[in-house]
mmCIF file of C-alpha atoms in Angstrom:
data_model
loop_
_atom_site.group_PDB
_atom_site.id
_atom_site.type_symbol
_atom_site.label_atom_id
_atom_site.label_comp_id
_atom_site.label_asym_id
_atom_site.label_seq_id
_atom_site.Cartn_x
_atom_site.Cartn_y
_atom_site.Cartn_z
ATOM 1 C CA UNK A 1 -70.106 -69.653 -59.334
ATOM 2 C CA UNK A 2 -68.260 -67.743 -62.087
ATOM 3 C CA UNK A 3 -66.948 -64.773 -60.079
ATOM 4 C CA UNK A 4 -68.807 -62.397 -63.005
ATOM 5 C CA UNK A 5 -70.679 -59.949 -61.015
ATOM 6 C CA UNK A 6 -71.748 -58.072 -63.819
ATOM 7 C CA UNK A 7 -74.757 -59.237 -64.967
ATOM 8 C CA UNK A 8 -73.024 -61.727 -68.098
ATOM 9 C CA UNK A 9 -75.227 -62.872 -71.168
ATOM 10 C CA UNK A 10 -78.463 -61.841 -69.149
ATOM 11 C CA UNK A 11 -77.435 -58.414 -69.103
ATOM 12 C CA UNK A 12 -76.315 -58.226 -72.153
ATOM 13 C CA UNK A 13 -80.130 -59.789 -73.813
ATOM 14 C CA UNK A 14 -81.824 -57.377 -72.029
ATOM 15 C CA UNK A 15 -80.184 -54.239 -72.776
ATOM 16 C CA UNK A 16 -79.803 -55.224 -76.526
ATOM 17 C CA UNK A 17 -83.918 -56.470 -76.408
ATOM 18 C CA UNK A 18 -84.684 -52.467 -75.025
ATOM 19 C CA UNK A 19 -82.046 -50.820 -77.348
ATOM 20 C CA UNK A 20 -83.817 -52.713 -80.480
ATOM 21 C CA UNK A 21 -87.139 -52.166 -78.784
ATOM 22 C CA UNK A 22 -85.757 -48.178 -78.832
ATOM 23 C CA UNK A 23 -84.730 -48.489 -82.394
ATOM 24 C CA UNK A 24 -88.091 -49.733 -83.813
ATOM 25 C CA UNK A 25 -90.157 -47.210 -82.102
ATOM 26 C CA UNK A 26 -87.945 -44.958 -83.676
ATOM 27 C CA UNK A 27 -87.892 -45.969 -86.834
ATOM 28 C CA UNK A 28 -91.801 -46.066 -86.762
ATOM 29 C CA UNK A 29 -91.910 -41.986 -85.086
ATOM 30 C CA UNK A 30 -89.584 -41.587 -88.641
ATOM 31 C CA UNK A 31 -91.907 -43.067 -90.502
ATOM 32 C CA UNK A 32 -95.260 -41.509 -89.549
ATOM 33 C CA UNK A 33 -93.328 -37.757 -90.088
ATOM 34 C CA UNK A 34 -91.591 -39.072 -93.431
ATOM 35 C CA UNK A 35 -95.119 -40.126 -94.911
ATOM 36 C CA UNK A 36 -97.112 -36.768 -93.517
ATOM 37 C CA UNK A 37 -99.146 -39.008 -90.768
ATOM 38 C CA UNK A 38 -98.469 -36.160 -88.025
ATOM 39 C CA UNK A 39 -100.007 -33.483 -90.846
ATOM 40 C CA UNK A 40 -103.690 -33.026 -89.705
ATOM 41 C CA UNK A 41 -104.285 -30.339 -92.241
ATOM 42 C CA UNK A 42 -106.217 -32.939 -94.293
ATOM 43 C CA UNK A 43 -109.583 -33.702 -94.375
ATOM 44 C CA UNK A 44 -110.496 -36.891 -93.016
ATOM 45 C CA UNK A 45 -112.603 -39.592 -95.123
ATOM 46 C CA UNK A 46 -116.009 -39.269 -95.078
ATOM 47 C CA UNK A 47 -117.919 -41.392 -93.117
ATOM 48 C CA UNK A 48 -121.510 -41.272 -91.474
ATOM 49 C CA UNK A 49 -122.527 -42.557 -88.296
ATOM 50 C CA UNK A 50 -124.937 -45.367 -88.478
ATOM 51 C CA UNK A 51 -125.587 -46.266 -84.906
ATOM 52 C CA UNK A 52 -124.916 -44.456 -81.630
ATOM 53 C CA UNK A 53 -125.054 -46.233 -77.954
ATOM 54 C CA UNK A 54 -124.010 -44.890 -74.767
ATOM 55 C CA UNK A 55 -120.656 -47.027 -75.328
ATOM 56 C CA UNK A 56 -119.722 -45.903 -79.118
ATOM 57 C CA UNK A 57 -120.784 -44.906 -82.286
ATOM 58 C CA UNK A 58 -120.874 -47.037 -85.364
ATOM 59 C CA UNK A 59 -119.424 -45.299 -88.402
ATOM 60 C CA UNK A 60 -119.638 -46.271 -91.781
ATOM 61 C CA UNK A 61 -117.396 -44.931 -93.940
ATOM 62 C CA UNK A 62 -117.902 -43.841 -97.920
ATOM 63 C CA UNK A 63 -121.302 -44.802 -96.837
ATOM 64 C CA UNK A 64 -123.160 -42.498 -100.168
ATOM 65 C CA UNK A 65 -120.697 -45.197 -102.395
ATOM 66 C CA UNK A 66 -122.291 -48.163 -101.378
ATOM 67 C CA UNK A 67 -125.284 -50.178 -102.012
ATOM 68 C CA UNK A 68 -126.265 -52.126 -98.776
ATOM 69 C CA UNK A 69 -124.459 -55.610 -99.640
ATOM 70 C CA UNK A 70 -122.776 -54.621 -102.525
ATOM 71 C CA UNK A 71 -119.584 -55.131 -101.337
ATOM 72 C CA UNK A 72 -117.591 -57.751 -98.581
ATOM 73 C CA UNK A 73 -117.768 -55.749 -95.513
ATOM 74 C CA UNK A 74 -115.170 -55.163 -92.613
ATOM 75 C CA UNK A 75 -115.458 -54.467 -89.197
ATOM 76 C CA UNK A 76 -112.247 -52.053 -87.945
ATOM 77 C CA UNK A 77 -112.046 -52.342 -84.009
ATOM 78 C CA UNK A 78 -109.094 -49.930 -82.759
ATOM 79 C CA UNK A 79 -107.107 -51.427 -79.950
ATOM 80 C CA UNK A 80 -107.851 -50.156 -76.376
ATOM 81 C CA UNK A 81 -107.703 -46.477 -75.314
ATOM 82 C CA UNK A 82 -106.723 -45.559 -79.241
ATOM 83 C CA UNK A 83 -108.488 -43.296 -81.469
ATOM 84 C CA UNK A 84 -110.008 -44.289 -84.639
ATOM 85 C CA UNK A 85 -108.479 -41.837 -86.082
ATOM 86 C CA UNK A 86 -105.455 -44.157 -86.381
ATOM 87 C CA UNK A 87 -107.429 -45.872 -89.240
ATOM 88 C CA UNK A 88 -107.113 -42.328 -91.174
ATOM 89 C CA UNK A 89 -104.476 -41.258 -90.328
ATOM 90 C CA UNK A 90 -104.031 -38.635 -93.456
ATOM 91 C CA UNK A 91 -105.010 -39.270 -96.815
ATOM 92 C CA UNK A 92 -102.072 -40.496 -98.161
ATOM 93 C CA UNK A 93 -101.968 -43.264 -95.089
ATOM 94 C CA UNK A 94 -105.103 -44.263 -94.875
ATOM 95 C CA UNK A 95 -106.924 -47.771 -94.052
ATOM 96 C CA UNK A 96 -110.447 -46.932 -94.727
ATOM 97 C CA UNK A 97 -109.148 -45.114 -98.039
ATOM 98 C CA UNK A 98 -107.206 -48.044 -98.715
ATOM 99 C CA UNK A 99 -109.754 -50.471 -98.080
ATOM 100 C CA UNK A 100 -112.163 -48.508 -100.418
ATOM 101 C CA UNK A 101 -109.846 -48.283 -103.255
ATOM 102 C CA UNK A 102 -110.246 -52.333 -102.710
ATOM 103 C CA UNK A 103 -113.875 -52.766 -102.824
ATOM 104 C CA UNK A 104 -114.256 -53.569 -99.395
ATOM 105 C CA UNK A 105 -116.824 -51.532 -97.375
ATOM 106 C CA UNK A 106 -115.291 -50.044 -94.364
ATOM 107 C CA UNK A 107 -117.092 -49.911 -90.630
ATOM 108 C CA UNK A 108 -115.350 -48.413 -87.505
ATOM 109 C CA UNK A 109 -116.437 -48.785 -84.100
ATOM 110 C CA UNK A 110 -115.112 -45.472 -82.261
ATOM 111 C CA UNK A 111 -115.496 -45.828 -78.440
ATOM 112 C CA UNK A 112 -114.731 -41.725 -77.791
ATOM 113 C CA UNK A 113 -112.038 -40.785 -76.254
ATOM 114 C CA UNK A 114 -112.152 -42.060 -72.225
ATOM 115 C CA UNK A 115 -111.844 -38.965 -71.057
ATOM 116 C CA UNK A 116 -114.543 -36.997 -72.760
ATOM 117 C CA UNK A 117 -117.118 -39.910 -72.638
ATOM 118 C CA UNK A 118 -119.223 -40.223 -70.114
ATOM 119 C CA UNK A 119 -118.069 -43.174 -67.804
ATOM 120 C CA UNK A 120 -115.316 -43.778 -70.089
ATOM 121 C CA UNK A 121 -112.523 -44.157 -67.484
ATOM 122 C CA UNK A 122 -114.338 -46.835 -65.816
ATOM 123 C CA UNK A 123 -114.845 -48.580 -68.640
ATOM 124 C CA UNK A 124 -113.554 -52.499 -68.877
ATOM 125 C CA UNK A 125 -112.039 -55.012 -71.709
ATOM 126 C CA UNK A 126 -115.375 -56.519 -71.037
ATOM 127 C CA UNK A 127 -117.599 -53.285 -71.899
ATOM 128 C CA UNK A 128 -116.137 -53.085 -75.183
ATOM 129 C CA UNK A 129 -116.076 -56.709 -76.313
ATOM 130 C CA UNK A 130 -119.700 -56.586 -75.417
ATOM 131 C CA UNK A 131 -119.704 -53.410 -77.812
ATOM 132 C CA UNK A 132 -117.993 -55.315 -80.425
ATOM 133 C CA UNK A 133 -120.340 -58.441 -80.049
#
C-alpha cells in the first residue's frame, strides 16, 4: 500500500474525464446560441405528412419539389425521447435544408412528444424500432 489516501491517478482521470465532459457540453450550448439554433422566430421547412399511425407520423419534407424517385432518399430517425425538430433546428442550421440543397430527399419519422401522445410514456426501444422497421 502507498499510504496515498487521496484518491491518486484514479481521481485525478475522473475529475479531468467530467471537467472535459463539462467543457464540451459547453462549448456545444455556445455553439447552438452563436449560430441562432435557440431563435425559433423562423419558419420551419416545409414538409407534409405522408403517413400517420398511432405510434408516429411520417413526414416528408420539400415533398411539392420532388418527383416520387427522383432523387436518393433518406430516412432521419431522431434518437429517443428527442424532437424532430432537432433536424431543423433554424434555417440557417438545418439538416433537412441541408440535405435538400444536396439532392437528397428528406423523410422524418416524428414519434410526438411522450408526453402529449397517447401512451407515449409507456412506450419501449422496441415500439419504435418496430416503427422504424
Amino acid at each position: 500500500m502507498n499510504g496515498n489516501t487521496s484518491g491518486g491517478p484514479d481521481l485525478s482521470r475522473a475529475v479531468g474525464s467530467r471537467l472535459r465532459r463539462f467543457n464540451d457540453t459547453l462549448r456545444n450550448g455556445l455553439e447552438v446560441m452563436r449560430f441562432g439554433g435557440l431563435n425559433r422566430d423562423e419558419e420551419g421547412a416545409p414538409y407534409r405528412v405522408e403517413r400517420t399511425r398511432p405510434m408516429y407520423r411520417l413526414r416528408h419534407y420539400f415533398a411539392d419539389q420532388v418527383e416520387d424517385g427522383a432523387l436518393p432518399r433518406l430516412l432521419l430517425v431522431p434518437p429517443l425521447m428527442v424532437d424532430t425538430s432537432i433536424y431543423d433546428v433554424s434555417q440557417k442550421v438545418s439538416s433537412v435544408r441541408a440535405l435538400n440543397r444536396l439532392g437528397v430527399d428528406s423523410w422524418v419519422i416524428d414519434f410526438g412528444a411522450p408526453e402529449h401522445e397517447e401512451g407515449g410514456m409507456e412506450r419501449s426501444l422496441t415500439d419504435h424500432v418496430l416503427a422504424v422497421s
